[in-house]
Amino acid sequence: MSYAAILLAAISLGLPAFASPTLKTPKAAATSKEMEFDSTRAYRYLNEQCAFGPRNTGTDAHAQAIRYFTTHFKSLGIPLQTQEFVHTDMQSGAPVPLTNLIATVKGKDAKRAPILFCAHWDSRPRADQESNAALRDRPILGANDGASGVAVLLELANLLSRKPPAQTVFLVLFDGEDYGREGNIDEYFLGARYFAEHLPVKEFDYALLLDMIGDTDLHLPIEQNSAARNPALVKSIWDRATALGLSAFTKTPGPSVLDDHMPLLAKGIRAVDIIDFDYPAWHTLGDTPDKCSAYSLGMTGRLVASLAYRSLP
Ligand SMILES: [Zn+2]
């Protein structure tokens, strides 16, 4: 997500939490289906994405990743649409071809609007947080910032292909989240902006964005733009995580983050960002798979599986 987030994080600290930090006793034991989320396989998907190399636009790895995602969904028999579009670089004027991937799994309840689970799949073209200035124009691997959220959604697709969800689920992979240069927020979230302007359905029940959720030292406080716009939804989601015993989720205020949920919120979609912004390797060449773990991927993995099979009230 963007650099502006750090600045906003500092001013968010005075905001109150939306709910009591007291943890409830986990009730409602998770169903067997929810427990089937395979964290080890999700971590393999994280590694496979990183094995292509940095997946910023214009690279072979970018094209390979699109083929890899396409093969994954198609092999599961899940319908896939793509949104291909061209952004014009604001500095150089060069064309920047980008691709969103939209997989859809029909749910049992056709009356309820679909859930949108999303993550960005691109990785940042420049390691601008490197302490060594000579390294700052190199592309990052994006194990956590890019591959982690996607890995969870690829594994969720396995579950959904075996047993249909309660309501229809869209699994959307956004391109161009991390394209922008520091200081120019208009060049971030390119895929999410395009998607918000070209929605495949009229209405979503809500959107859940997964970003930077693979950190071995995972902490998931409440992102403040999400809480400010949809406090009841945020409470329901963190309550579900607590009921599932997902210890990374804490009902404490996190930073205000500018991320792919912002264009969705602007379109009136109830969007929530699950993100651990406390990640020392953020936007550096050190954002590699060894900083991430299967265990951490399982935290959001088990949550999204639960939400898919048991709709929120
Ligand atoms: Zn980023």
PDB file of C-alpha atoms and ligand atoms in Angstrom:
ATOM      1  CA  MET A   1       0.000   0.000   0.000  1.00  0.00           C
ATOM      2  CA  SER A   2       1.062   3.542  -0.229  1.00  0.00           C
ATOM      3  CA  TYR A   3       3.577   5.640   1.580  1.00  0.00           C
ATOM      4  CA  ALA A   4       0.871   8.126   2.539  1.00  0.00           C
ATOM      5  CA  ALA A   5      -0.395   5.465   4.890  1.00  0.00           C
ATOM      6  CA  ILE A   6       2.554   5.951   7.200  1.00  0.00           C
ATOM      7  CA  LEU A   7       1.815   9.635   7.591  1.00  0.00           C
ATOM      8  CA  LEU A   8      -1.800   8.907   8.340  1.00  0.00           C
ATOM      9  CA  ALA A   9      -0.872   6.172  10.769  1.00  0.00           C
ATOM     10  CA  ALA A  10       0.657   8.720  13.073  1.00  0.00           C
ATOM     11  CA  ILE A  11      -2.521  10.759  13.366  1.00  0.00           C
ATOM     12  CA  SER A  12      -4.782   7.769  13.781  1.00  0.00           C
ATOM     13  CA  LEU A  13      -3.400   6.833  17.156  1.00  0.00           C
ATOM     14  CA  GLY A  14      -5.764   9.101  19.026  1.00  0.00           C
ATOM     15  CA  LEU A  15      -8.852   7.433  17.621  1.00  0.00           C
ATOM     16  CA  PRO A  16     -10.810   5.163  19.916  1.00  0.00           C
ATOM     17  CA  ALA A  17     -11.275   1.498  19.233  1.00  0.00           C
ATOM     18  CA  PHE A  18     -14.760   0.681  18.025  1.00  0.00           C
ATOM     19  CA  ALA A  19     -15.348  -1.978  20.614  1.00  0.00           C
ATOM     20  CA  SER A  20     -14.206  -3.295  23.907  1.00  0.00           C
ATOM     21  CA  PRO A  21     -10.827  -5.017  23.595  1.00  0.00           C
ATOM     22  CA  THR A  22     -12.080  -7.786  25.866  1.00  0.00           C
ATOM     23  CA  LEU A  23     -11.865 -11.100  24.060  1.00  0.00           C
ATOM     24  CA  LYS A  24     -14.935 -13.258  24.048  1.00  0.00           C
ATOM     25  CA  THR A  25     -14.739 -16.924  24.751  1.00  0.00           C
ATOM     26  CA  PRO A  26     -14.651 -18.726  21.423  1.00  0.00           C
ATOM     27  CA  LYS A  27     -18.053 -20.310  20.955  1.00  0.00           C
ATOM     28  CA  ALA A  28     -19.410 -21.730  17.672  1.00  0.00           C
ATOM     29  CA  ALA A  29     -16.736 -24.276  16.906  1.00  0.00           C
ATOM     30  CA  ALA A  30     -15.658 -23.996  13.311  1.00  0.00           C
ATOM     31  CA  THR A  31     -17.204 -26.456  10.928  1.00  0.00           C
ATOM     32  CA  SER A  32     -15.047 -29.137   9.377  1.00  0.00           C
ATOM     33  CA  LYS A  33     -15.109 -27.328   6.033  1.00  0.00           C
ATOM     34  CA  GLU A  34     -13.709 -24.188   7.607  1.00  0.00           C
ATOM     35  CA  MET A  35     -10.874 -26.159   9.093  1.00  0.00           C
ATOM     36  CA  GLU A  36      -9.878 -27.506   5.735  1.00  0.00           C
ATOM     37  CA  PHE A  37      -8.051 -24.373   4.693  1.00  0.00           C
ATOM     38  CA  ASP A  38      -4.616 -25.773   3.870  1.00  0.00           C
ATOM     39  CA  SER A  39      -2.089 -23.197   5.064  1.00  0.00           C
ATOM     40  CA  THR A  40       0.863 -25.231   3.840  1.00  0.00           C
ATOM     41  CA  ARG A  41      -0.518 -25.281   0.333  1.00  0.00           C
ATOM     42  CA  ALA A  42      -1.246 -21.535   0.541  1.00  0.00           C
ATOM     43  CA  TYR A  43       2.386 -20.948   1.483  1.00  0.00           C
ATOM     44  CA  ARG A  44       3.410 -23.011  -1.528  1.00  0.00           C
ATOM     45  CA  TYR A  45       1.327 -20.645  -3.693  1.00  0.00           C
ATOM     46  CA  LEU A  46       3.201 -17.722  -2.146  1.00  0.00           C
ATOM     47  CA  ASN A  47       6.515 -19.349  -3.031  1.00  0.00           C
ATOM     48  CA  GLU A  48       5.409 -20.212  -6.557  1.00  0.00           C
ATOM     49  CA  GLN A  49       4.491 -16.598  -7.261  1.00  0.00           C
ATOM     50  CA  CYS A  50       7.829 -15.383  -5.910  1.00  0.00           C
ATOM     51  CA  ALA A  51       9.690 -17.978  -7.992  1.00  0.00           C
ATOM     52  CA  PHE A  52       8.667 -16.018 -11.104  1.00  0.00           C
ATOM     53  CA  GLY A  53      10.594 -13.040  -9.736  1.00  0.00           C
ATOM     54  CA  PRO A  54       9.309  -9.487  -9.244  1.00  0.00           C
ATOM     55  CA  ARG A  55       5.859  -9.318 -10.888  1.00  0.00           C
ATOM     56  CA  ASN A  56       5.678  -5.685 -11.881  1.00  0.00           C
ATOM     57  CA  THR A  57       4.194  -4.753 -15.221  1.00  0.00           C
ATOM     58  CA  GLY A  58       6.326  -5.153 -18.335  1.00  0.00           C
ATOM     59  CA  THR A  59       8.313  -8.140 -17.014  1.00  0.00           C
ATOM     60  CA  ASP A  60       8.233 -11.788 -18.082  1.00  0.00           C
ATOM     61  CA  ALA A  61       7.305 -12.638 -14.499  1.00  0.00           C
ATOM     62  CA  HIS A  62       4.207 -10.430 -14.797  1.00  0.00           C
ATOM     63  CA  ALA A  63       3.054 -12.379 -17.842  1.00  0.00           C
ATOM     64  CA  GLN A  64       3.962 -15.730 -16.242  1.00  0.00           C
ATOM     65  CA  ALA A  65       1.966 -14.890 -13.137  1.00  0.00           C
ATOM     66  CA  ILE A  66      -1.143 -14.136 -15.224  1.00  0.00           C
ATOM     67  CA  ARG A  67      -0.811 -17.549 -16.892  1.00  0.00           C
ATOM     68  CA  TYR A  68      -0.257 -19.205 -13.516  1.00  0.00           C
ATOM     69  CA  PHE A  69      -3.420 -17.665 -11.992  1.00  0.00           C
ATOM     70  CA  THR A  70      -5.429 -18.470 -15.117  1.00  0.00           C
ATOM     71  CA  THR A  71      -4.329 -22.111 -15.050  1.00  0.00           C
ATOM     72  CA  HIS A  72      -5.144 -22.358 -11.348  1.00  0.00           C
ATOM     73  CA  PHE A  73      -8.751 -21.193 -11.648  1.00  0.00           C
ATOM     74  CA  LYS A  74      -9.398 -23.013 -14.917  1.00  0.00           C
ATOM     75  CA  SER A  75      -8.044 -26.305 -13.553  1.00  0.00           C
ATOM     76  CA  LEU A  76     -10.580 -25.989 -10.728  1.00  0.00           C
ATOM     77  CA  GLY A  77     -13.391 -25.331 -13.192  1.00  0.00           C
ATOM     78  CA  ILE A  78     -13.929 -21.830 -11.812  1.00  0.00           C
ATOM     79  CA  PRO A  79     -15.077 -19.256 -14.393  1.00  0.00           C
ATOM     80  CA  LEU A  80     -12.533 -16.491 -14.903  1.00  0.00           C
ATOM     81  CA  GLN A  81     -12.798 -13.101 -16.552  1.00  0.00           C
ATOM     82  CA  THR A  82      -9.947 -10.680 -17.057  1.00  0.00           C
ATOM     83  CA  GLN A  83      -9.938  -6.907 -17.226  1.00  0.00           C
ATOM     84  CA  GLU A  84      -7.076  -5.759 -19.428  1.00  0.00           C
ATOM     85  CA  PHE A  85      -6.426  -2.052 -19.610  1.00  0.00           C
ATOM     86  CA  VAL A  86      -3.622   0.399 -20.229  1.00  0.00           C
ATOM     87  CA  HIS A  87      -2.529   3.061 -17.784  1.00  0.00           C
ATOM     88  CA  THR A  88      -0.440   5.991 -19.036  1.00  0.00           C
ATOM     89  CA  ASP A  89       2.541   6.634 -16.787  1.00  0.00           C
ATOM     90  CA  MET A  90       2.114  10.115 -15.355  1.00  0.00           C
ATOM     91  CA  GLN A  91       5.839  10.896 -15.511  1.00  0.00           C
ATOM     92  CA  SER A  92       7.030   9.291 -18.743  1.00  0.00           C
ATOM     93  CA  GLY A  93       3.780   9.022 -20.710  1.00  0.00           C
ATOM     94  CA  ALA A  94       4.626   5.379 -21.447  1.00  0.00           C
ATOM     95  CA  PRO A  95       1.787   2.860 -21.777  1.00  0.00           C
ATOM     96  CA  VAL A  96       1.473   0.493 -18.816  1.00  0.00           C
ATOM     97  CA  PRO A  97      -0.571  -2.629 -19.625  1.00  0.00           C
ATOM     98  CA  LEU A  98      -2.352  -4.067 -16.583  1.00  0.00           C
ATOM     99  CA  THR A  99      -4.617  -7.048 -15.928  1.00  0.00           C
ATOM    100  CA  ASN A 100      -7.177  -7.742 -13.206  1.00  0.00           C
ATOM    101  CA  LEU A 101      -8.390 -11.320 -12.793  1.00  0.00           C
ATOM    102  CA  ILE A 102     -11.962 -11.998 -11.688  1.00  0.00           C
ATOM    103  CA  ALA A 103     -12.950 -15.520 -10.643  1.00  0.00           C
ATOM    104  CA  THR A 104     -16.544 -16.256  -9.676  1.00  0.00           C
ATOM    105  CA  VAL A 105     -17.980 -19.134  -7.658  1.00  0.00           C
ATOM    106  CA  LYS A 106     -21.759 -19.369  -7.504  1.00  0.00           C
ATOM    107  CA  GLY A 107     -23.283 -19.687  -4.045  1.00  0.00           C
ATOM    108  CA  LYS A 108     -26.379 -21.480  -2.797  1.00  0.00           C
ATOM    109  CA  ASP A 109     -28.272 -18.302  -1.897  1.00  0.00           C
ATOM    110  CA  ALA A 110     -28.799 -16.440  -5.158  1.00  0.00           C
ATOM    111  CA  LYS A 111     -30.813 -13.697  -3.445  1.00  0.00           C
ATOM    112  CA  ARG A 112     -27.972 -12.362  -1.374  1.00  0.00           C
ATOM    113  CA  ALA A 113     -25.460 -10.111  -3.155  1.00  0.00           C
ATOM    114  CA  PRO A 114     -21.996 -11.627  -3.709  1.00  0.00           C
ATOM    115  CA  ILE A 115     -18.984 -11.214  -1.432  1.00  0.00           C
ATOM    116  CA  LEU A 116     -15.869  -9.717  -2.992  1.00  0.00           C
ATOM    117  CA  PHE A 117     -12.609 -11.160  -1.665  1.00  0.00           C
ATOM    118  CA  CYS A 118      -9.666  -9.317  -3.191  1.00  0.00           C
ATOM    119  CA  ALA A 119      -5.904  -8.841  -3.067  1.00  0.00           C
ATOM    120  CA  HIS A 120      -3.328  -7.148  -5.270  1.00  0.00           C
ATOM    121  CA  TRP A 121      -1.107  -9.479  -7.255  1.00  0.00           C
ATOM    122  CA  ASP A 122       1.474  -7.041  -8.616  1.00  0.00           C
ATOM    123  CA  SER A 123       4.715  -6.344  -6.806  1.00  0.00           C
ATOM    124  CA  ARG A 124       6.340  -2.963  -6.420  1.00  0.00           C
ATOM    125  CA  PRO A 125       8.694  -1.921  -9.258  1.00  0.00           C
ATOM    126  CA  ARG A 126      11.072  -0.104  -6.918  1.00  0.00           C
ATOM    127  CA  ALA A 127      12.493  -0.823  -3.467  1.00  0.00           C
ATOM    128  CA  ASP A 128      12.195   2.775  -2.402  1.00  0.00           C
ATOM    129  CA  GLN A 129      12.396   2.017   1.320  1.00  0.00           C
ATOM    130  CA  GLU A 130      15.890   0.498   0.992  1.00  0.00           C
ATOM    131  CA  SER A 131      18.432   2.175   3.275  1.00  0.00           C
ATOM    132  CA  ASN A 132      21.010   1.864   0.480  1.00  0.00           C
ATOM    133  CA  ALA A 133      20.029   4.456  -2.153  1.00  0.00           C
ATOM    134  CA  ALA A 134      21.790   2.471  -4.894  1.00  0.00           C
ATOM    135  CA  LEU A 135      19.215  -0.314  -4.525  1.00  0.00           C
ATOM    136  CA  ARG A 136      16.063   1.817  -4.515  1.00  0.00           C
ATOM    137  CA  ASP A 137      15.209   1.476  -8.191  1.00  0.00           C
ATOM    138  CA  ARG A 138      15.281  -2.335  -8.140  1.00  0.00           C
ATOM    139  CA  PRO A 139      11.962  -4.204  -8.160  1.00  0.00           C
ATOM    140  CA  ILE A 140      10.921  -6.052  -4.997  1.00  0.00           C
ATOM    141  CA  LEU A 141       9.859  -9.688  -4.736  1.00  0.00           C
ATOM    142  CA  GLY A 142       6.686  -8.827  -2.837  1.00  0.00           C
ATOM    143  CA  ALA A 143       6.316 -12.065  -0.867  1.00  0.00           C
ATOM    144  CA  ASN A 144       4.181 -10.372   1.751  1.00  0.00           C
ATOM    145  CA  ASP A 145       3.229  -7.209  -0.183  1.00  0.00           C
ATOM    146  CA  GLY A 146       1.498  -8.924  -3.089  1.00  0.00           C
ATOM    147  CA  ALA A 147       1.881 -12.700  -2.993  1.00  0.00           C
ATOM    148  CA  SER A 148       0.452 -13.327   0.497  1.00  0.00           C
ATOM    149  CA  GLY A 149      -3.134 -12.166  -0.049  1.00  0.00           C
ATOM    150  CA  VAL A 150      -3.245 -13.871  -3.434  1.00  0.00           C
ATOM    151  CA  ALA A 151      -1.931 -17.134  -1.943  1.00  0.00           C
ATOM    152  CA  VAL A 152      -4.849 -17.191   0.493  1.00  0.00           C
ATOM    153  CA  LEU A 153      -7.374 -16.558  -2.281  1.00  0.00           C
ATOM    154  CA  LEU A 154      -5.847 -19.291  -4.490  1.00  0.00           C
ATOM    155  CA  GLU A 155      -6.231 -21.780  -1.643  1.00  0.00           C
ATOM    156  CA  LEU A 156      -9.767 -20.560  -0.916  1.00  0.00           C
ATOM    157  CA  ALA A 157     -10.549 -21.325  -4.566  1.00  0.00           C
ATOM    158  CA  ASN A 158      -9.647 -24.964  -3.879  1.00  0.00           C
ATOM    159  CA  LEU A 159     -12.248 -25.147  -1.101  1.00  0.00           C
ATOM    160  CA  LEU A 160     -14.939 -23.321  -3.070  1.00  0.00           C
ATOM    161  CA  SER A 161     -14.455 -25.580  -6.084  1.00  0.00           C
ATOM    162  CA  ARG A 162     -15.191 -28.609  -3.879  1.00  0.00           C
ATOM    163  CA  LYS A 163     -18.152 -27.168  -1.991  1.00  0.00           C
ATOM    164  CA  PRO A 164     -20.128 -24.107  -3.100  1.00  0.00           C
ATOM    165  CA  PRO A 165     -20.207 -21.133  -0.737  1.00  0.00           C
ATOM    166  CA  ALA A 166     -23.344 -19.852   1.036  1.00  0.00           C
ATOM    167  CA  GLN A 167     -23.533 -16.799  -1.224  1.00  0.00           C
ATOM    168  CA  THR A 168     -21.703 -16.125  -4.485  1.00  0.00           C
ATOM    169  CA  VAL A 169     -18.038 -15.276  -4.051  1.00  0.00           C
ATOM    170  CA  PHE A 170     -15.896 -13.141  -6.345  1.00  0.00           C
ATOM    171  CA  LEU A 171     -12.159 -13.695  -6.019  1.00  0.00           C
ATOM    172  CA  VAL A 172     -10.507 -10.669  -7.590  1.00  0.00           C
ATOM    173  CA  LEU A 173      -6.785 -10.139  -8.105  1.00  0.00           C
ATOM    174  CA  PHE A 174      -5.910  -6.490  -8.724  1.00  0.00           C
ATOM    175  CA  ASP A 175      -2.954  -5.377 -10.782  1.00  0.00           C
ATOM    176  CA  GLY A 176      -1.102  -2.073 -10.340  1.00  0.00           C
ATOM    177  CA  GLU A 177      -1.719  -1.492  -6.637  1.00  0.00           C
ATOM    178  CA  ASP A 178       1.914  -0.684  -5.959  1.00  0.00           C
ATOM    179  CA  TYR A 179       2.897   1.061  -9.201  1.00  0.00           C
ATOM    180  CA  GLY A 180       2.902   4.618  -7.846  1.00  0.00           C
ATOM    181  CA  ARG A 181       5.872   6.723  -6.875  1.00  0.00           C
ATOM    182  CA  GLU A 182       5.992   8.105  -3.374  1.00  0.00           C
ATOM    183  CA  GLY A 183       4.040  11.311  -3.054  1.00  0.00           C
ATOM    184  CA  ASN A 184       1.689  10.662  -5.971  1.00  0.00           C
ATOM    185  CA  ILE A 185      -1.277   8.756  -4.604  1.00  0.00           C
ATOM    186  CA  ASP A 186      -3.050   9.046  -7.975  1.00  0.00           C
ATOM    187  CA  GLU A 187      -0.802   6.349  -9.409  1.00  0.00           C
ATOM    188  CA  TYR A 188      -1.593   3.687  -6.792  1.00  0.00           C
ATOM    189  CA  PHE A 189      -4.527   1.225  -6.774  1.00  0.00           C
ATOM    190  CA  LEU A 190      -4.707   1.252 -10.589  1.00  0.00           C
ATOM    191  CA  GLY A 191      -6.418  -2.133 -10.862  1.00  0.00           C
ATOM    192  CA  ALA A 192      -8.867  -1.434  -8.054  1.00  0.00           C
ATOM    193  CA  ARG A 193      -9.718   1.941  -9.581  1.00  0.00           C
ATOM    194  CA  TYR A 194     -10.416   0.326 -12.934  1.00  0.00           C
ATOM    195  CA  PHE A 195     -12.455  -2.445 -11.327  1.00  0.00           C
ATOM    196  CA  ALA A 196     -14.521   0.111  -9.372  1.00  0.00           C
ATOM    197  CA  GLU A 197     -15.351   1.840 -12.666  1.00  0.00           C
ATOM    198  CA  HIS A 198     -16.175  -1.454 -14.425  1.00  0.00           C
ATOM    199  CA  LEU A 199     -17.970  -3.533 -11.815  1.00  0.00           C
ATOM    200  CA  PRO A 200     -19.019  -7.012 -13.013  1.00  0.00           C
ATOM    201  CA  VAL A 201     -22.203  -6.886 -10.891  1.00  0.00           C
ATOM    202  CA  LYS A 202     -24.435  -4.072  -9.658  1.00  0.00           C
ATOM    203  CA  GLU A 203     -23.994  -4.822  -6.008  1.00  0.00           C
ATOM    204  CA  PHE A 204     -21.661  -6.568  -3.588  1.00  0.00           C
ATOM    205  CA  ASP A 205     -22.687  -7.551  -0.072  1.00  0.00           C
ATOM    206  CA  TYR A 206     -19.270  -6.364   1.077  1.00  0.00           C
ATOM    207  CA  ALA A 207     -15.611  -6.473   0.043  1.00  0.00           C
ATOM    208  CA  LEU A 208     -12.746  -7.889   2.055  1.00  0.00           C
ATOM    209  CA  LEU A 209      -9.228  -6.900   0.988  1.00  0.00           C
ATOM    210  CA  LEU A 210      -6.234  -8.980   2.089  1.00  0.00           C
ATOM    211  CA  ASP A 211      -2.891  -7.202   1.941  1.00  0.00           C
ATOM    212  CA  MET A 212       0.378  -7.997   3.727  1.00  0.00           C
ATOM    213  CA  ILE A 213      -1.140 -10.824   5.733  1.00  0.00           C
ATOM    214  CA  GLY A 214       1.799 -13.274   5.541  1.00  0.00           C
ATOM    215  CA  ASP A 215       4.246 -11.743   8.050  1.00  0.00           C
ATOM    216  CA  THR A 216       5.631 -14.412  10.426  1.00  0.00           C
ATOM    217  CA  ASP A 217       4.988 -11.904  13.212  1.00  0.00           C
ATOM    218  CA  LEU A 218       1.383 -11.230  12.246  1.00  0.00           C
ATOM    219  CA  HIS A 219      -0.803  -8.682  14.015  1.00  0.00           C
ATOM    220  CA  LEU A 220      -4.130  -7.642  12.538  1.00  0.00           C
ATOM    221  CA  PRO A 221      -5.553  -4.604  14.285  1.00  0.00           C
ATOM    222  CA  ILE A 222      -8.473  -2.689  12.792  1.00  0.00           C
ATOM    223  CA  GLU A 223      -7.657  -0.537   9.773  1.00  0.00           C
ATOM    224  CA  GLN A 224      -9.151   2.871  10.455  1.00  0.00           C
ATOM    225  CA  ASN A 225     -10.593   3.839   7.064  1.00  0.00           C
ATOM    226  CA  SER A 226     -12.529   0.573   7.157  1.00  0.00           C
ATOM    227  CA  ALA A 227     -13.737   1.185  10.721  1.00  0.00           C
ATOM    228  CA  ALA A 228     -14.769   4.769  10.044  1.00  0.00           C
ATOM    229  CA  ARG A 229     -16.893   3.842   7.045  1.00  0.00           C
ATOM    230  CA  ASN A 230     -18.388   0.514   8.132  1.00  0.00           C
ATOM    231  CA  PRO A 231     -18.061   0.045  11.885  1.00  0.00           C
ATOM    232  CA  ALA A 232     -20.757  -2.637  12.199  1.00  0.00           C
ATOM    233  CA  LEU A 233     -19.288  -4.749   9.398  1.00  0.00           C
ATOM    234  CA  VAL A 234     -15.798  -4.420  10.858  1.00  0.00           C
ATOM    235  CA  LYS A 235     -17.106  -5.516  14.239  1.00  0.00           C
ATOM    236  CA  SER A 236     -18.826  -8.563  12.710  1.00  0.00           C
ATOM    237  CA  ILE A 237     -15.643  -9.615  10.918  1.00  0.00           C
ATOM    238  CA  TRP A 238     -13.364  -9.226  13.937  1.00  0.00           C
ATOM    239  CA  ASP A 239     -16.000 -10.987  16.088  1.00  0.00           C
ATOM    240  CA  ARG A 240     -15.952 -13.917  13.658  1.00  0.00           C
ATOM    241  CA  ALA A 241     -12.157 -14.052  13.757  1.00  0.00           C
ATOM    242  CA  THR A 242     -12.269 -14.064  17.553  1.00  0.00           C
ATOM    243  CA  ALA A 243     -14.890 -16.815  17.601  1.00  0.00           C
ATOM    244  CA  LEU A 244     -12.632 -18.896  15.354  1.00  0.00           C
ATOM    245  CA  GLY A 245      -9.740 -18.410  17.767  1.00  0.00           C
ATOM    246  CA  LEU A 246      -7.627 -16.536  15.211  1.00  0.00           C
ATOM    247  CA  SER A 247      -5.185 -14.916  17.585  1.00  0.00           C
ATOM    248  CA  ALA A 248      -3.567 -12.519  15.085  1.00  0.00           C
ATOM    249  CA  PHE A 249      -6.780 -10.467  15.006  1.00  0.00           C
ATOM    250  CA  THR A 250      -6.948  -7.866  17.750  1.00  0.00           C
ATOM    251  CA  LYS A 251      -9.805  -5.471  18.399  1.00  0.00           C
ATOM    252  CA  THR A 252      -7.468  -2.522  18.665  1.00  0.00           C
ATOM    253  CA  PRO A 253      -7.157   0.463  16.327  1.00  0.00           C
ATOM    254  CA  GLY A 254      -4.510   0.045  13.650  1.00  0.00           C
ATOM    255  CA  PRO A 255      -3.260   2.680  11.222  1.00  0.00           C
ATOM    256  CA  SER A 256      -5.327   4.418   8.569  1.00  0.00           C
ATOM    257  CA  VAL A 257      -4.102   2.800   5.386  1.00  0.00           C
ATOM    258  CA  LEU A 258      -4.605   3.933   1.808  1.00  0.00           C
ATOM    259  CA  ASP A 259      -5.072   0.733  -0.146  1.00  0.00           C
ATOM    260  CA  ASP A 260      -7.214  -0.956  -2.810  1.00  0.00           C
ATOM    261  CA  HIS A 261     -10.306  -0.645  -0.625  1.00  0.00           C
ATOM    262  CA  MET A 262     -10.374   3.135  -1.125  1.00  0.00           C
ATOM    263  CA  PRO A 263     -11.708   3.122  -4.732  1.00  0.00           C
ATOM    264  CA  LEU A 264     -14.285   0.520  -3.646  1.00  0.00           C
ATOM    265  CA  LEU A 265     -15.405   2.644  -0.699  1.00  0.00           C
ATOM    266  CA  ALA A 266     -15.673   5.618  -3.045  1.00  0.00           C
ATOM    267  CA  LYS A 267     -18.147   3.597  -5.116  1.00  0.00           C
ATOM    268  CA  GLY A 268     -20.276   2.861  -2.074  1.00  0.00           C
ATOM    269  CA  ILE A 269     -19.103  -0.732  -1.612  1.00  0.00           C
ATOM    270  CA  ARG A 270     -18.743  -1.765   2.033  1.00  0.00           C
ATOM    271  CA  ALA A 271     -15.022  -2.522   1.940  1.00  0.00           C
ATOM    272  CA  VAL A 272     -12.735  -3.637   4.745  1.00  0.00           C
ATOM    273  CA  ASP A 273      -8.938  -3.906   4.591  1.00  0.00           C
ATOM    274  CA  ILE A 274      -7.199  -6.610   6.585  1.00  0.00           C
ATOM    275  CA  ILE A 275      -3.564  -5.588   6.749  1.00  0.00           C
ATOM    276  CA  ASP A 276      -0.511  -5.815   8.984  1.00  0.00           C
ATOM    277  CA  PHE A 277       1.332  -2.637   8.167  1.00  0.00           C
ATOM    278  CA  ASP A 278       3.991  -3.285  10.823  1.00  0.00           C
ATOM    279  CA  TYR A 279       6.449  -5.040   8.512  1.00  0.00           C
ATOM    280  CA  PRO A 280      10.119  -4.025   8.551  1.00  0.00           C
ATOM    281  CA  ALA A 281      10.770  -5.367   5.022  1.00  0.00           C
ATOM    282  CA  TRP A 282       8.009  -3.191   3.512  1.00  0.00           C
ATOM    283  CA  HIS A 283       9.030  -1.899   0.049  1.00  0.00           C
ATOM    284  CA  THR A 284      12.545  -3.295   0.368  1.00  0.00           C
ATOM    285  CA  LEU A 285      14.416  -6.119  -1.353  1.00  0.00           C
ATOM    286  CA  GLY A 286      13.990  -8.023   1.908  1.00  0.00           C
ATOM    287  CA  ASP A 287      10.282  -8.720   1.295  1.00  0.00           C
ATOM    288  CA  THR A 288      11.001 -12.405   0.633  1.00  0.00           C
ATOM    289  CA  PRO A 289       9.181 -15.687   1.470  1.00  0.00           C
ATOM    290  CA  ASP A 290      11.313 -16.386   4.555  1.00  0.00           C
ATOM    291  CA  LYS A 291       9.630 -13.368   6.222  1.00  0.00           C
ATOM    292  CA  CYS A 292       6.255 -15.081   5.792  1.00  0.00           C
ATOM    293  CA  SER A 293       4.746 -18.289   7.146  1.00  0.00           C
ATOM    294  CA  ALA A 294       2.046 -20.818   6.428  1.00  0.00           C
ATOM    295  CA  TYR A 295       0.768 -20.335   9.964  1.00  0.00           C
ATOM    296  CA  SER A 296       0.167 -16.637   9.347  1.00  0.00           C
ATOM    297  CA  LEU A 297      -1.577 -17.256   6.007  1.00  0.00           C
ATOM    298  CA  GLY A 298      -3.934 -19.574   7.882  1.00  0.00           C
ATOM    299  CA  MET A 299      -5.190 -16.684  10.020  1.00  0.00           C
ATOM    300  CA  THR A 300      -6.936 -14.876   7.176  1.00  0.00           C
ATOM    301  CA  GLY A 301      -7.402 -18.150   5.275  1.00  0.00           C
ATOM    302  CA  ARG A 302      -9.586 -19.662   7.963  1.00  0.00           C
ATOM    303  CA  LEU A 303     -11.490 -16.401   8.285  1.00  0.00           C
ATOM    304  CA  VAL A 304     -12.373 -16.106   4.580  1.00  0.00           C
ATOM    305  CA  ALA A 305     -13.339 -19.796   4.441  1.00  0.00           C
ATOM    306  CA  SER A 306     -15.662 -19.249   7.389  1.00  0.00           C
ATOM    307  CA  LEU A 307     -17.205 -16.131   5.821  1.00  0.00           C
ATOM    308  CA  ALA A 308     -17.738 -17.966   2.539  1.00  0.00           C
ATOM    309  CA  TYR A 309     -19.582 -20.867   4.152  1.00  0.00           C
ATOM    310  CA  ARG A 310     -21.387 -19.025   6.918  1.00  0.00           C
ATOM    311  CA  SER A 311     -22.751 -15.651   5.822  1.00  0.00           C
ATOM    312  CA  LEU A 312     -22.549 -12.738   8.216  1.00  0.00           C
ATOM    313  CA  PRO A 313     -25.928 -11.879   9.772  1.00  0.00           C
TER     314      PRO A 313
HETATM  315 ZN    ZN B   1       3.142  -1.985  -1.167  1.00  0.00          ZN
END
